């Protein structure tokens, strides 16, 4: 019943910005966490950022701290990831999920969407 749909990816130049969106549905409680993770070609999944939908508490990976900002629109049950100063190292498919690997590790089960691709190239 849970659904998460990512959007907003695309092609940007180095130093450019994108805002990703994660539209959620099917949650039966206001107390849940949404995390973003990414996967680059040939690399393992990497947690990026998380937000507590109830109190707005945020978490960031060290590699994106100061460049990315996670936020939420509680009424729309949507999470945003504003990405500034994008680098080649940020190239990946970005997924939103119903867990936060930065704080709880990787669970044995979870939900995520089909992802949205971010490409950084001049």
XYZ file of N, CA and C in Angstrom:
366
model
N 0.816 -1.200 0.000
C 0.000 0.000 0.000
C 0.862 1.268 0.000
N 2.034 1.184 0.614
C 2.930 2.333 0.590
C 3.447 2.572 -0.822
N 3.498 3.834 -1.201
C 4.044 4.216 -2.488
C 4.937 5.435 -2.326
N 6.045 5.427 -3.032
C 6.962 6.551 -3.052
C 7.370 6.785 -4.499
N 7.251 8.013 -4.937
C 7.512 8.352 -6.324
C 8.489 9.514 -6.381
N 9.658 9.261 -6.953
C 10.687 10.281 -7.079
C 10.538 11.026 -8.404
N 10.935 12.280 -8.389
C 10.949 13.076 -9.607
C 11.945 14.219 -9.436
N 12.241 14.890 -10.526
C 13.076 16.074 -10.476
C 14.503 15.897 -10.949
N 14.910 14.683 -11.239
C 16.261 14.467 -11.718
C 16.456 15.024 -13.117
N 17.697 15.081 -13.526
C 18.007 15.593 -14.848
C 19.485 15.823 -15.019
N 19.808 16.581 -16.046
C 21.192 16.901 -16.393
C 21.512 18.319 -15.963
N 22.587 18.480 -15.218
C 23.049 19.797 -14.803
C 24.554 19.896 -14.996
N 25.035 21.132 -15.094
C 26.468 21.370 -15.169
C 27.084 21.302 -13.781
N 28.380 21.028 -13.702
C 29.033 21.072 -12.395
C 28.788 22.411 -11.713
N 28.460 22.354 -10.441
C 28.125 23.553 -9.698
C 26.664 23.941 -9.765
N 25.894 23.255 -10.581
C 24.485 23.545 -10.723
C 23.654 22.952 -9.609
N 22.334 23.156 -9.720
C 21.412 22.738 -8.680
C 20.220 21.998 -9.261
N 19.659 21.131 -8.457
C 18.420 20.436 -8.757
C 17.620 20.298 -7.481
N 16.308 20.186 -7.629
C 15.462 19.852 -6.495
C 14.692 18.586 -6.815
N 14.946 17.554 -6.034
C 14.231 16.301 -6.176
C 12.994 16.303 -5.287
N 11.971 15.591 -5.728
C 10.748 15.461 -4.960
C 10.449 13.993 -4.714
N 9.845 13.721 -3.577
C 9.399 12.380 -3.223
C 7.957 12.482 -2.759
N 7.038 12.039 -3.584
C 5.627 12.029 -3.236
C 5.292 10.707 -2.573
N 4.730 10.765 -1.378
C 4.419 9.557 -0.622
C 2.914 9.390 -0.477
N 2.504 8.142 -0.331
C 1.111 7.833 -0.060
C 1.032 6.485 0.636
N -0.055 6.277 1.355
C -0.286 5.005 2.010
C 0.174 4.915 3.449
N 0.831 5.945 3.985
C 1.219 5.924 5.388
C -0.014 6.131 6.250
N -0.132 5.340 7.297
C -1.283 5.410 8.188
C -0.992 6.187 9.455
N 0.200 6.700 9.588
C 0.601 7.485 10.741
C 1.341 8.727 10.279
N 1.296 9.772 11.092
C 2.068 10.973 10.826
C 3.507 10.837 11.308
N 3.795 9.766 12.016
C 5.119 9.546 12.579
C 5.884 8.562 11.706
N 6.599 9.093 10.736
C 7.428 8.255 9.892
C 8.607 9.042 9.368
N 9.580 8.319 8.879
C 10.826 8.894 8.384
C 10.956 8.593 6.895
N 11.428 9.566 6.166
C 11.745 9.381 4.756
C 13.247 9.603 4.568
N 13.883 8.670 3.915
C 15.297 8.792 3.612
C 15.548 8.809 2.119
N 16.598 9.493 1.739
C 17.102 9.442 0.372
C 18.384 8.619 0.344
N 18.483 7.725 -0.614
C 19.749 7.061 -0.869
C 20.020 7.100 -2.359
N 21.262 6.857 -2.722
C 21.642 6.907 -4.124
C 22.534 5.729 -4.469
N 22.565 5.429 -5.752
C 23.427 4.365 -6.235
C 24.061 4.798 -7.550
N 25.371 4.884 -7.537
C 26.135 5.205 -8.730
C 26.576 3.916 -9.401
N 26.851 3.958 -10.695
C 27.297 2.753 -11.398
C 28.527 2.135 -10.740
N 28.451 0.850 -10.468
C 29.573 0.137 -9.886
C 29.784 0.355 -8.406
N 28.909 1.087 -7.748
C 29.055 1.371 -6.324
C 27.866 0.837 -5.540
N 28.084 0.641 -4.253
C 27.004 0.233 -3.370
C 26.103 1.416 -3.063
N 24.924 1.099 -2.571
C 23.996 2.141 -2.181
C 24.573 2.985 -1.054
N 24.279 4.279 -1.104
C 24.797 5.220 -0.131
C 23.663 6.088 0.397
N 23.498 6.112 1.704
C 22.531 7.012 2.300
C 22.933 8.456 2.067
N 21.952 9.314 1.820
C 22.200 10.716 1.496
C 21.654 11.645 2.569
N 20.374 11.540 2.860
C 19.732 12.440 3.801
C 18.402 11.854 4.235
N 17.930 12.275 5.411
C 16.669 11.788 5.952
C 15.946 12.912 6.664
N 14.630 12.758 6.766
C 13.832 13.712 7.514
C 12.724 12.986 8.261
N 12.512 13.405 9.492
C 11.401 12.911 10.289
C 10.169 13.731 9.925
N 9.160 13.074 9.402
C 7.991 13.789 8.914
C 7.163 14.408 10.031
N 7.366 13.964 11.250
C 6.625 14.501 12.376
C 7.247 15.780 12.925
N 8.534 15.733 13.257
C 9.159 16.885 13.892
C 10.165 17.621 13.010
N 10.412 17.121 11.807
C 11.285 17.801 10.872
C 12.772 17.599 11.095
N 13.149 16.732 12.011
C 14.571 16.495 12.273
C 15.239 15.914 11.035
N 16.433 16.400 10.731
C 17.129 16.016 9.510
C 18.477 15.382 9.803
N 18.935 14.595 8.856
C 20.227 13.933 8.923
C 20.857 13.987 7.539
N 22.183 14.199 7.495
C 22.891 14.280 6.230
C 24.150 13.432 6.250
N 24.458 12.855 5.108
C 25.749 12.227 4.938
C 26.825 13.295 4.886
N 28.005 12.975 5.361
C 29.095 13.936 5.381
C 29.420 14.452 3.980
N 29.272 13.612 2.984
C 29.633 13.981 1.626
C 28.730 15.050 1.020
N 27.542 15.246 1.584
C 26.612 16.227 1.034
C 26.305 17.349 2.002
N 26.810 17.274 3.202
C 26.519 18.279 4.216
C 26.985 19.658 3.751
N 26.105 20.625 3.876
C 26.399 21.974 3.426
C 26.000 22.250 1.998
N 25.753 21.219 1.221
C 25.346 21.385 -0.174
C 23.896 20.986 -0.409
N 23.430 19.963 0.291
C 22.068 19.459 0.116
C 21.210 19.889 1.297
N 19.930 20.119 1.035
C 18.975 20.454 2.070
C 17.714 19.636 1.871
N 17.313 18.919 2.905
C 16.087 18.139 2.847
C 14.982 18.902 3.570
N 13.779 18.828 3.034
C 12.645 19.514 3.635
C 11.375 18.732 3.333
N 10.286 19.172 3.926
C 9.028 18.471 3.726
C 7.877 19.448 3.572
N 6.843 19.013 2.868
C 5.554 19.675 2.812
C 4.582 18.691 3.437
N 4.266 18.906 4.695
C 3.456 17.945 5.436
C 2.063 17.781 4.839
N 1.480 18.875 4.370
C 0.137 18.813 3.812
C 0.099 17.944 2.562
N 1.124 18.033 1.748
C 1.196 17.253 0.519
C 1.880 15.909 0.710
N 2.390 15.658 1.913
C 3.116 14.423 2.213
C 4.234 14.205 1.201
N 4.968 15.260 0.966
C 6.033 15.264 -0.021
C 7.338 15.720 0.617
N 8.413 15.083 0.228
C 9.745 15.424 0.704
C 10.564 15.953 -0.462
N 11.362 16.966 -0.187
C 12.210 17.566 -1.204
C 13.676 17.425 -0.814
N 14.508 17.310 -1.813
C 15.948 17.314 -1.609
C 16.544 18.345 -2.552
N 16.911 19.490 -1.988
C 17.550 20.542 -2.758
C 19.044 20.262 -2.816
N 19.578 20.135 -4.002
C 20.970 19.789 -4.202
C 21.668 20.962 -4.883
N 22.610 21.559 -4.179
C 23.399 22.660 -4.708
C 24.837 22.230 -4.939
N 25.534 22.994 -5.766
C 26.947 22.751 -6.037
C 27.191 21.293 -6.410
N 26.451 20.821 -7.372
C 26.547 19.418 -7.757
C 27.892 19.109 -8.397
N 28.395 17.942 -8.076
C 29.692 17.478 -8.537
C 29.540 16.158 -9.275
N 30.594 15.760 -9.963
C 30.575 14.486 -10.662
C 30.326 13.331 -9.691
N 30.799 13.467 -8.464
C 30.608 12.429 -7.462
C 29.142 12.224 -7.088
N 28.279 13.173 -7.454
C 26.859 13.071 -7.142
C 26.064 12.335 -8.209
N 26.710 11.956 -9.293
C 26.022 11.237 -10.359
C 25.517 9.906 -9.816
N 24.229 9.685 -9.937
C 23.626 8.466 -9.412
C 22.137 8.483 -9.707
N 21.508 7.355 -9.455
C 20.059 7.296 -9.374
C 19.689 7.496 -7.912
N 18.785 8.424 -7.665
C 18.387 8.780 -6.310
C 17.023 8.186 -5.997
N 16.922 7.558 -4.840
C 15.701 6.912 -4.391
C 15.264 7.489 -3.053
N 13.966 7.583 -2.839
C 13.454 7.861 -1.502
C 12.818 6.596 -0.948
N 12.923 6.449 0.358
C 12.527 5.215 1.014
C 11.864 5.507 2.348
N 11.252 4.486 2.918
C 10.580 4.625 4.210
C 11.498 4.276 5.375
N 12.779 4.431 5.201
C 13.763 4.186 6.241
C 14.939 5.114 6.037
N 15.769 5.227 7.062
C 16.951 6.077 7.011
C 18.190 5.238 7.290
N 18.945 4.872 6.260
C 20.139 4.068 6.500
C 21.229 4.798 7.273
N 21.184 6.118 7.300
C 22.189 6.885 8.028
C 22.058 6.710 9.534
N 20.864 6.436 10.009
C 20.639 6.315 11.445
C 20.341 4.893 11.900
N 19.703 4.108 11.059
C 19.299 2.761 11.449
C 19.990 1.664 10.663
N 20.805 2.001 9.698
C 21.387 1.001 8.833
C 20.391 0.539 7.788
N 20.792 -0.467 7.046
C 19.950 -0.974 5.976
C 19.041 -2.079 6.505
N 17.730 -1.914 6.368
C 16.814 -2.928 6.895
C 16.709 -4.121 5.966
N 16.136 -5.188 6.494
C 15.910 -6.355 5.671
C 14.736 -6.202 4.732
N 13.940 -5.188 4.971
C 12.763 -4.944 4.145
C 12.441 -3.470 4.161
N 11.978 -2.952 3.041
C 11.584 -1.566 2.967
C 10.923 -1.252 1.649
N 10.467 -0.016 1.535
C 9.835 0.454 0.319
C 10.634 1.605 -0.265
N 10.712 1.659 -1.561
C 11.296 2.789 -2.270
C 10.714 2.845 -3.663
N 10.949 3.952 -4.325
C 10.403 4.133 -5.651
C 11.328 3.637 -6.736
N 11.037 4.046 -7.943
C 11.840 3.639 -9.085
C 13.076 4.508 -9.287
N 13.159 5.594 -8.563
C 14.333 6.446 -8.602
C 14.268 7.511 -9.677
N 15.126 8.496 -9.528
C 15.266 9.553 -10.522
C 16.760 9.794 -10.737
N 17.150 9.910 -11.976
C 18.564 9.954 -12.326
C 19.090 11.379 -12.324
N 20.246 11.545 -11.714
C 20.947 12.824 -11.683
C 22.250 12.670 -12.453
N 22.428 13.512 -13.451
C 23.640 13.509 -14.257
C 24.295 14.874 -14.164
N 25.586 14.894 -13.918
C 26.356 16.129 -13.816
C 27.415 16.095 -14.905
N 27.309 17.008 -15.842
C 28.229 17.016 -16.973
C 28.274 18.408 -17.587
N 29.444 18.773 -18.089
C 29.608 20.033 -18.792
C 29.474 19.855 -20.304
